[in-house]
mmCIF file with all atom_site columns, C-alpha atoms in Angstrom:
data_model
loop_
_atom_site.group_PDB
_atom_site.id
_atom_site.type_symbol
_atom_site.label_atom_id
_atom_site.label_alt_id
_atom_site.label_comp_id
_atom_site.label_asym_id
_atom_site.label_entity_id
_atom_site.label_seq_id
_atom_site.pdbx_PDB_ins_code
_atom_site.Cartn_x
_atom_site.Cartn_y
_atom_site.Cartn_z
_atom_site.occupancy
_atom_site.B_iso_or_equiv
_atom_site.pdbx_formal_charge
_atom_site.auth_seq_id
_atom_site.auth_comp_id
_atom_site.auth_asym_id
_atom_site.auth_atom_id
_atom_site.pdbx_PDB_model_num
ATOM 1   C CA . MET A 1 1   ? 15.240 3.548   -15.209 1.00 89.00 ? 125 MET A CA 1
ATOM 2   C CA . LEU A 1 2   ? 17.798 4.805   -12.677 1.00 94.00 ? 126 LEU A CA 1
ATOM 3   C CA . ASN A 1 3   ? 21.249 3.182   -12.852 1.00 96.00 ? 127 ASN A CA 1
ATOM 4   C CA . VAL A 1 4   ? 22.608 2.648   -9.320  1.00 97.00 ? 128 VAL A CA 1
ATOM 5   C CA . PRO A 1 5   ? 26.135 1.243   -8.841  1.00 98.00 ? 129 PRO A CA 1
ATOM 6   C CA . ILE A 1 6   ? 26.365 -1.531  -6.234  1.00 98.00 ? 130 ILE A CA 1
ATOM 7   C CA . ARG A 1 7   ? 29.398 -3.319  -4.778  1.00 98.00 ? 131 ARG A CA 1
ATOM 8   C CA . ASN A 1 8   ? 29.106 -6.871  -3.509  1.00 98.00 ? 132 ASN A CA 1
ATOM 9   C CA . LEU A 1 9   ? 30.970 -7.259  -0.182  1.00 98.00 ? 133 LEU A CA 1
ATOM 10  C CA . ASP A 1 10  ? 29.839 -10.855 0.454   1.00 97.00 ? 134 ASP A CA 1
ATOM 11  C CA . SER A 1 11  ? 29.840 -13.181 -2.548  1.00 95.00 ? 135 SER A CA 1
ATOM 12  C CA . ARG A 1 12  ? 27.791 -15.761 -0.613  1.00 95.00 ? 136 ARG A CA 1
ATOM 13  C CA . ASN A 1 13  ? 24.865 -13.356 -0.175  1.00 95.00 ? 137 ASN A CA 1
ATOM 14  C CA . GLU A 1 14  ? 22.350 -12.289 -2.819  1.00 96.00 ? 138 GLU A CA 1
ATOM 15  C CA . LEU A 1 15  ? 22.339 -8.642  -3.819  1.00 97.00 ? 139 LEU A CA 1
ATOM 16  C CA . PRO A 1 16  ? 19.121 -6.638  -3.341  1.00 98.00 ? 140 PRO A CA 1
ATOM 17  C CA . ALA A 1 17  ? 16.402 -7.544  -5.832  1.00 97.00 ? 141 ALA A CA 1
ATOM 18  C CA . TYR A 1 18  ? 12.729 -6.950  -6.479  1.00 97.00 ? 142 TYR A CA 1
ATOM 19  C CA . ALA A 1 19  ? 10.549 -9.942  -5.562  1.00 96.00 ? 143 ALA A CA 1
ATOM 20  C CA . HIS A 1 20  ? 7.935  -9.107  -8.213  1.00 96.00 ? 144 HIS A CA 1
ATOM 21  C CA . PRO A 1 21  ? 7.749  -6.837  -11.267 1.00 96.00 ? 145 PRO A CA 1
ATOM 22  C CA . GLY A 1 22  ? 6.441  -3.417  -10.272 1.00 96.00 ? 146 GLY A CA 1
ATOM 23  C CA . ASP A 1 23  ? 7.542  -3.690  -6.613  1.00 96.00 ? 147 ASP A CA 1
ATOM 24  C CA . ALA A 1 24  ? 8.761  -0.439  -5.037  1.00 97.00 ? 148 ALA A CA 1
ATOM 25  C CA . GLY A 1 25  ? 11.183 -2.059  -2.587  1.00 97.00 ? 149 GLY A CA 1
ATOM 26  C CA . LEU A 1 26  ? 14.299 -4.131  -3.184  1.00 98.00 ? 150 LEU A CA 1
ATOM 27  C CA . ASP A 1 27  ? 14.601 -7.008  -0.707  1.00 98.00 ? 151 ASP A CA 1
ATOM 28  C CA . LEU A 1 28  ? 17.623 -6.731  1.602   1.00 98.00 ? 152 LEU A CA 1
ATOM 29  C CA . ARG A 1 29  ? 19.151 -9.948  2.923   1.00 98.00 ? 153 ARG A CA 1
ATOM 30  C CA . ALA A 1 30  ? 21.104 -10.613 6.100   1.00 98.00 ? 154 ALA A CA 1
ATOM 31  C CA . SER A 1 31  ? 24.735 -11.530 5.521   1.00 98.00 ? 155 SER A CA 1
ATOM 32  C CA . THR A 1 32  ? 25.068 -13.051 8.998   1.00 97.00 ? 156 THR A CA 1
ATOM 33  C CA . ASP A 1 33  ? 23.122 -15.190 11.462  1.00 98.00 ? 157 ASP A CA 1
ATOM 34  C CA . ALA A 1 34  ? 21.620 -13.549 14.548  1.00 98.00 ? 158 ALA A CA 1
ATOM 35  C CA . THR A 1 35  ? 19.017 -14.132 17.234  1.00 98.00 ? 159 THR A CA 1
ATOM 36  C CA . LEU A 1 36  ? 16.878 -11.318 18.610  1.00 98.00 ? 160 LEU A CA 1
ATOM 37  C CA . LYS A 1 37  ? 15.399 -11.922 22.050  1.00 98.00 ? 161 LYS A CA 1
ATOM 38  C CA . PRO A 1 38  ? 12.171 -10.099 22.965  1.00 98.00 ? 162 PRO A CA 1
ATOM 39  C CA . PHE A 1 39  ? 12.698 -6.318  22.747  1.00 98.00 ? 163 PHE A CA 1
ATOM 40  C CA . GLN A 1 40  ? 16.329 -6.763  21.674  1.00 98.00 ? 164 GLN A CA 1
ATOM 41  C CA . ARG A 1 41  ? 17.807 -4.870  18.732  1.00 98.00 ? 165 ARG A CA 1
ATOM 42  C CA . ALA A 1 42  ? 20.790 -5.665  16.529  1.00 98.00 ? 166 ALA A CA 1
ATOM 43  C CA . THR A 1 43  ? 22.579 -4.129  13.578  1.00 98.00 ? 167 THR A CA 1
ATOM 44  C CA . ILE A 1 44  ? 22.516 -6.666  10.747  1.00 98.00 ? 168 ILE A CA 1
ATOM 45  C CA . PRO A 1 45  ? 24.929 -6.281  7.804   1.00 98.00 ? 169 PRO A CA 1
ATOM 46  C CA . CYS A 1 46  ? 23.574 -6.850  4.286   1.00 98.00 ? 170 CYS A CA 1
ATOM 47  C CA . GLY A 1 47  ? 26.843 -7.572  2.442   1.00 98.00 ? 171 GLY A CA 1
ATOM 48  C CA . PHE A 1 48  ? 26.856 -4.724  -0.070  1.00 98.00 ? 172 PHE A CA 1
ATOM 49  C CA . ALA A 1 49  ? 27.642 -1.046  -0.540  1.00 98.00 ? 173 ALA A CA 1
ATOM 50  C CA . ILE A 1 50  ? 25.724 1.200   -2.896  1.00 98.00 ? 174 ILE A CA 1
ATOM 51  C CA . ALA A 1 51  ? 26.281 4.547   -4.615  1.00 98.00 ? 175 ALA A CA 1
ATOM 52  C CA . ILE A 1 52  ? 22.896 6.237   -4.537  1.00 98.00 ? 176 ILE A CA 1
ATOM 53  C CA . PRO A 1 53  ? 22.962 9.144   -6.997  1.00 97.00 ? 177 PRO A CA 1
ATOM 54  C CA . GLU A 1 54  ? 22.914 12.717  -5.749  1.00 96.00 ? 178 GLU A CA 1
ATOM 55  C CA . GLY A 1 55  ? 19.344 13.977  -5.520  1.00 97.00 ? 179 GLY A CA 1
ATOM 56  C CA . PHE A 1 56  ? 18.111 10.567  -4.315  1.00 98.00 ? 180 PHE A CA 1
ATOM 57  C CA . GLY A 1 57  ? 17.963 8.768   -0.981  1.00 98.00 ? 181 GLY A CA 1
ATOM 58  C CA . GLY A 1 58  ? 17.696 5.132   -0.017  1.00 98.00 ? 182 GLY A CA 1
ATOM 59  C CA . PHE A 1 59  ? 14.934 4.483   2.511   1.00 98.00 ? 183 PHE A CA 1
ATOM 60  C CA . VAL A 1 60  ? 15.200 1.205   4.437   1.00 98.00 ? 184 VAL A CA 1
ATOM 61  C CA . VAL A 1 61  ? 11.729 0.073   5.496   1.00 98.00 ? 185 VAL A CA 1
ATOM 62  C CA . PRO A 1 62  ? 10.372 -2.941  7.418   1.00 97.00 ? 186 PRO A CA 1
ATOM 63  C CA . ARG A 1 63  ? 8.987  -5.989  5.651   1.00 96.00 ? 187 ARG A CA 1
ATOM 64  C CA . SER A 1 64  ? 5.266  -6.181  6.366   1.00 95.00 ? 188 SER A CA 1
ATOM 65  C CA . GLY A 1 65  ? 5.259  -9.983  6.768   1.00 95.00 ? 189 GLY A CA 1
ATOM 66  C CA . LEU A 1 66  ? 7.997  -9.906  9.421   1.00 96.00 ? 190 LEU A CA 1
ATOM 67  C CA . ALA A 1 67  ? 6.173  -7.102  11.228  1.00 96.00 ? 191 ALA A CA 1
ATOM 68  C CA . SER A 1 68  ? 2.730  -8.743  11.238  1.00 96.00 ? 192 SER A CA 1
ATOM 69  C CA . LYS A 1 69  ? 3.803  -12.345 11.873  1.00 97.00 ? 193 LYS A CA 1
ATOM 70  C CA . HIS A 1 70  ? 6.810  -11.870 14.166  1.00 97.00 ? 194 HIS A CA 1
ATOM 71  C CA . GLY A 1 71  ? 6.849  -8.277  15.472  1.00 97.00 ? 195 GLY A CA 1
ATOM 72  C CA . ILE A 1 72  ? 10.117 -7.481  13.675  1.00 98.00 ? 196 ILE A CA 1
ATOM 73  C CA . SER A 1 73  ? 10.666 -3.857  12.726  1.00 98.00 ? 197 SER A CA 1
ATOM 74  C CA . ILE A 1 74  ? 13.422 -1.325  12.167  1.00 98.00 ? 198 ILE A CA 1
ATOM 75  C CA . VAL A 1 75  ? 14.462 0.860   15.092  1.00 96.00 ? 199 VAL A CA 1
ATOM 76  C CA . ASN A 1 76  ? 14.906 4.013   13.003  1.00 94.00 ? 200 ASN A CA 1
ATOM 77  C CA . ALA A 1 77  ? 12.233 3.245   10.405  1.00 93.00 ? 201 ALA A CA 1
ATOM 78  C CA . PRO A 1 78  ? 12.707 4.338   7.809   1.00 95.00 ? 202 PRO A CA 1
ATOM 79  C CA . GLY A 1 79  ? 16.476 4.191   7.854   1.00 96.00 ? 203 GLY A CA 1
ATOM 80  C CA . LEU A 1 80  ? 18.065 6.645   5.440   1.00 97.00 ? 204 LEU A CA 1
ATOM 81  C CA . ILE A 1 81  ? 21.032 6.026   3.158   1.00 98.00 ? 205 ILE A CA 1
ATOM 82  C CA . ASP A 1 82  ? 22.337 9.379   1.918   1.00 97.00 ? 206 ASP A CA 1
ATOM 83  C CA . SER A 1 83  ? 23.800 9.700   -1.569  1.00 96.00 ? 207 SER A CA 1
ATOM 84  C CA . GLY A 1 84  ? 27.295 10.318  -0.182  1.00 96.00 ? 208 GLY A CA 1
ATOM 85  C CA . TYR A 1 85  ? 27.464 7.119   1.918   1.00 98.00 ? 209 TYR A CA 1
ATOM 86  C CA . ARG A 1 86  ? 29.649 4.345   0.514   1.00 98.00 ? 210 ARG A CA 1
ATOM 87  C CA . GLY A 1 87  ? 29.920 1.947   3.460   1.00 98.00 ? 211 GLY A CA 1
ATOM 88  C CA . GLU A 1 88  ? 28.170 -1.378  3.953   1.00 98.00 ? 212 GLU A CA 1
ATOM 89  C CA . VAL A 1 89  ? 24.391 -1.166  4.175   1.00 98.00 ? 213 VAL A CA 1
ATOM 90  C CA . MET A 1 90  ? 23.147 -2.398  7.544   1.00 98.00 ? 214 MET A CA 1
ATOM 91  C CA . VAL A 1 91  ? 19.690 -2.671  9.086   1.00 98.00 ? 215 VAL A CA 1
ATOM 92  C CA . VAL A 1 92  ? 18.953 -1.987  12.771  1.00 98.00 ? 216 VAL A CA 1
ATOM 93  C CA . LEU A 1 93  ? 16.272 -4.595  13.506  1.00 98.00 ? 217 LEU A CA 1
ATOM 94  C CA . VAL A 1 94  ? 14.215 -4.814  16.691  1.00 98.00 ? 218 VAL A CA 1
ATOM 95  C CA . ASN A 1 95  ? 12.102 -7.685  17.996  1.00 98.00 ? 219 ASN A CA 1
ATOM 96  C CA . LEU A 1 96  ? 8.898  -6.176  19.399  1.00 98.00 ? 220 LEU A CA 1
ATOM 97  C CA . ASP A 1 97  ? 7.416  -9.556  20.346  1.00 97.00 ? 221 ASP A CA 1
ATOM 98  C CA . ALA A 1 98  ? 7.201  -9.746  24.144  1.00 97.00 ? 222 ALA A CA 1
ATOM 99  C CA . GLU A 1 99  ? 7.483  -13.547 24.325  1.00 97.00 ? 223 GLU A CA 1
ATOM 100 C CA . HIS A 1 100 ? 9.348  -15.066 21.381  1.00 98.00 ? 224 HIS A CA 1
ATOM 101 C CA . GLU A 1 101 ? 12.889 -14.706 20.123  1.00 98.00 ? 225 GLU A CA 1
ATOM 102 C CA . PHE A 1 102 ? 13.429 -14.331 16.384  1.00 98.00 ? 226 PHE A CA 1
ATOM 103 C CA . VAL A 1 103 ? 16.181 -16.178 14.534  1.00 98.00 ? 227 VAL A CA 1
ATOM 104 C CA . ILE A 1 104 ? 17.798 -14.607 11.467  1.00 98.00 ? 228 ILE A CA 1
ATOM 105 C CA . HIS A 1 105 ? 19.738 -16.792 9.065   1.00 98.00 ? 229 HIS A CA 1
ATOM 106 C CA . ARG A 1 106 ? 22.244 -15.605 6.469   1.00 98.00 ? 230 ARG A CA 1
ATOM 107 C CA . GLY A 1 107 ? 20.283 -14.888 3.296   1.00 97.00 ? 231 GLY A CA 1
ATOM 108 C CA . ASP A 1 108 ? 16.964 -14.133 5.025   1.00 98.00 ? 232 ASP A CA 1
ATOM 109 C CA . ARG A 1 109 ? 15.078 -11.141 3.650   1.00 98.00 ? 233 ARG A CA 1
ATOM 110 C CA . ILE A 1 110 ? 15.058 -8.676  6.552   1.00 98.00 ? 234 ILE A CA 1
ATOM 111 C CA . ALA A 1 111 ? 14.016 -5.303  5.105   1.00 98.00 ? 235 ALA A CA 1
ATOM 112 C CA . GLN A 1 112 ? 13.386 -3.430  1.871   1.00 98.00 ? 236 GLN A CA 1
ATOM 113 C CA . LEU A 1 113 ? 15.215 -0.584  0.172   1.00 98.00 ? 237 LEU A CA 1
ATOM 114 C CA . VAL A 1 114 ? 13.195 2.084   -1.633  1.00 98.00 ? 238 VAL A CA 1
ATOM 115 C CA . ILE A 1 115 ? 15.185 4.628   -3.636  1.00 98.00 ? 239 ILE A CA 1
ATOM 116 C CA . MET A 1 116 ? 13.363 7.950   -3.985  1.00 98.00 ? 240 MET A CA 1
ATOM 117 C CA . GLN A 1 117 ? 14.124 11.354  -5.361  1.00 97.00 ? 241 GLN A CA 1
ATOM 118 C CA . THR A 1 118 ? 14.972 13.867  -2.625  1.00 97.00 ? 242 THR A CA 1
ATOM 119 C CA . PRO A 1 119 ? 15.100 17.447  -3.918  1.00 95.00 ? 243 PRO A CA 1
ATOM 120 C CA . ALA A 1 120 ? 17.443 19.907  -2.266  1.00 93.00 ? 244 ALA A CA 1
ATOM 121 C CA . VAL A 1 121 ? 15.547 22.746  -0.624  1.00 95.00 ? 245 VAL A CA 1
ATOM 122 C CA . THR A 1 122 ? 16.358 26.249  0.525   1.00 97.00 ? 246 THR A CA 1
ATOM 123 C CA . LEU A 1 123 ? 14.727 27.206  3.808   1.00 96.00 ? 247 LEU A CA 1
ATOM 124 C CA . ALA A 1 124 ? 13.330 30.750  3.842   1.00 96.00 ? 248 ALA A CA 1
ATOM 125 C CA . PRO A 1 125 ? 13.041 32.115  7.404   1.00 97.00 ? 249 PRO A CA 1
ATOM 126 C CA . THR A 1 126 ? 9.832  34.069  7.988   1.00 96.00 ? 250 THR A CA 1
ATOM 127 C CA . ASP A 1 127 ? 7.732  35.353  10.873  1.00 96.00 ? 251 ASP A CA 1
ATOM 128 C CA . THR A 1 128 ? 4.489  34.008  9.397   1.00 94.00 ? 252 THR A CA 1
ATOM 129 C CA . LEU A 1 129 ? 3.440  31.014  7.327   1.00 92.00 ? 253 LEU A CA 1
ATOM 130 C CA . PRO A 1 130 ? 0.735  30.898  4.671   1.00 93.00 ? 254 PRO A CA 1
ATOM 131 C CA . ASP A 1 131 ? -2.681 29.758  5.910   1.00 91.00 ? 255 ASP A CA 1
ATOM 132 C CA . ALA A 1 132 ? -3.671 26.123  5.394   1.00 89.00 ? 256 ALA A CA 1
ATOM 133 C CA . MET A 1 133 ? -6.908 24.258  6.068   1.00 85.00 ? 257 MET A CA 1
ATOM 134 C CA . ARG A 1 134 ? -5.270 22.085  8.750   1.00 82.00 ? 258 ARG A CA 1
ATOM 135 C CA . GLY A 1 135 ? -3.499 24.960  10.430  1.00 82.00 ? 259 GLY A CA 1
ATOM 136 C CA . GLU A 1 136 ? -1.673 24.051  13.610  1.00 85.00 ? 260 GLU A CA 1
ATOM 137 C CA . ASN A 1 137 ? -3.801 20.973  14.375  1.00 81.00 ? 261 ASN A CA 1
ATOM 138 C CA . GLY A 1 138 ? -1.390 18.099  14.980  1.00 82.00 ? 262 GLY A CA 1
ATOM 139 C CA . PHE A 1 139 ? -1.423 14.622  16.469  1.00 83.00 ? 263 PHE A CA 1
ATOM 140 C CA . GLY A 1 140 ? -4.890 13.059  16.339  1.00 79.00 ? 264 GLY A CA 1
ATOM 141 C CA . SER A 1 141 ? -6.490 16.049  14.645  1.00 76.00 ? 265 SER A CA 1
ATOM 142 C CA . SER A 1 142 ? -8.094 13.924  11.930  1.00 76.00 ? 266 SER A CA 1
ATOM 143 C CA . GLY A 1 143 ? -9.771 11.557  14.411  1.00 76.00 ? 267 GLY A CA 1
ATOM 144 C CA . VAL A 1 144 ? -9.362 7.859   15.106  1.00 77.00 ? 268 VAL A CA 1
#
């Protein structure tokens, strides 16, 4: 179990929590009301700051129900919270529905936070790379 310090910045809002045992993502809640018109984006505060340990990153991902039912996603999905960041966690939501606005109420679950280990790497410049089965085949190379 990883111990992650969290600071509540809005006592009226629930802190991130898992909805079910075994879930990978902590639900993030809006700490303000907002309305997103079709194709509009907005930065929504979540009312907390977090100290993600060094060697880990916080990845903010869309909620599948909001995406499938309402076309709500995250502009920079996944958003990344680096271990050195101590400011308020915010989510940049976008309404991808062409016809309907989406109303966000304080306390609504708007995204999820997944904390994952992120090893530091050393890049080793080279003129050649080792062979791999995929090679240089990119976008669409595995078919539809």
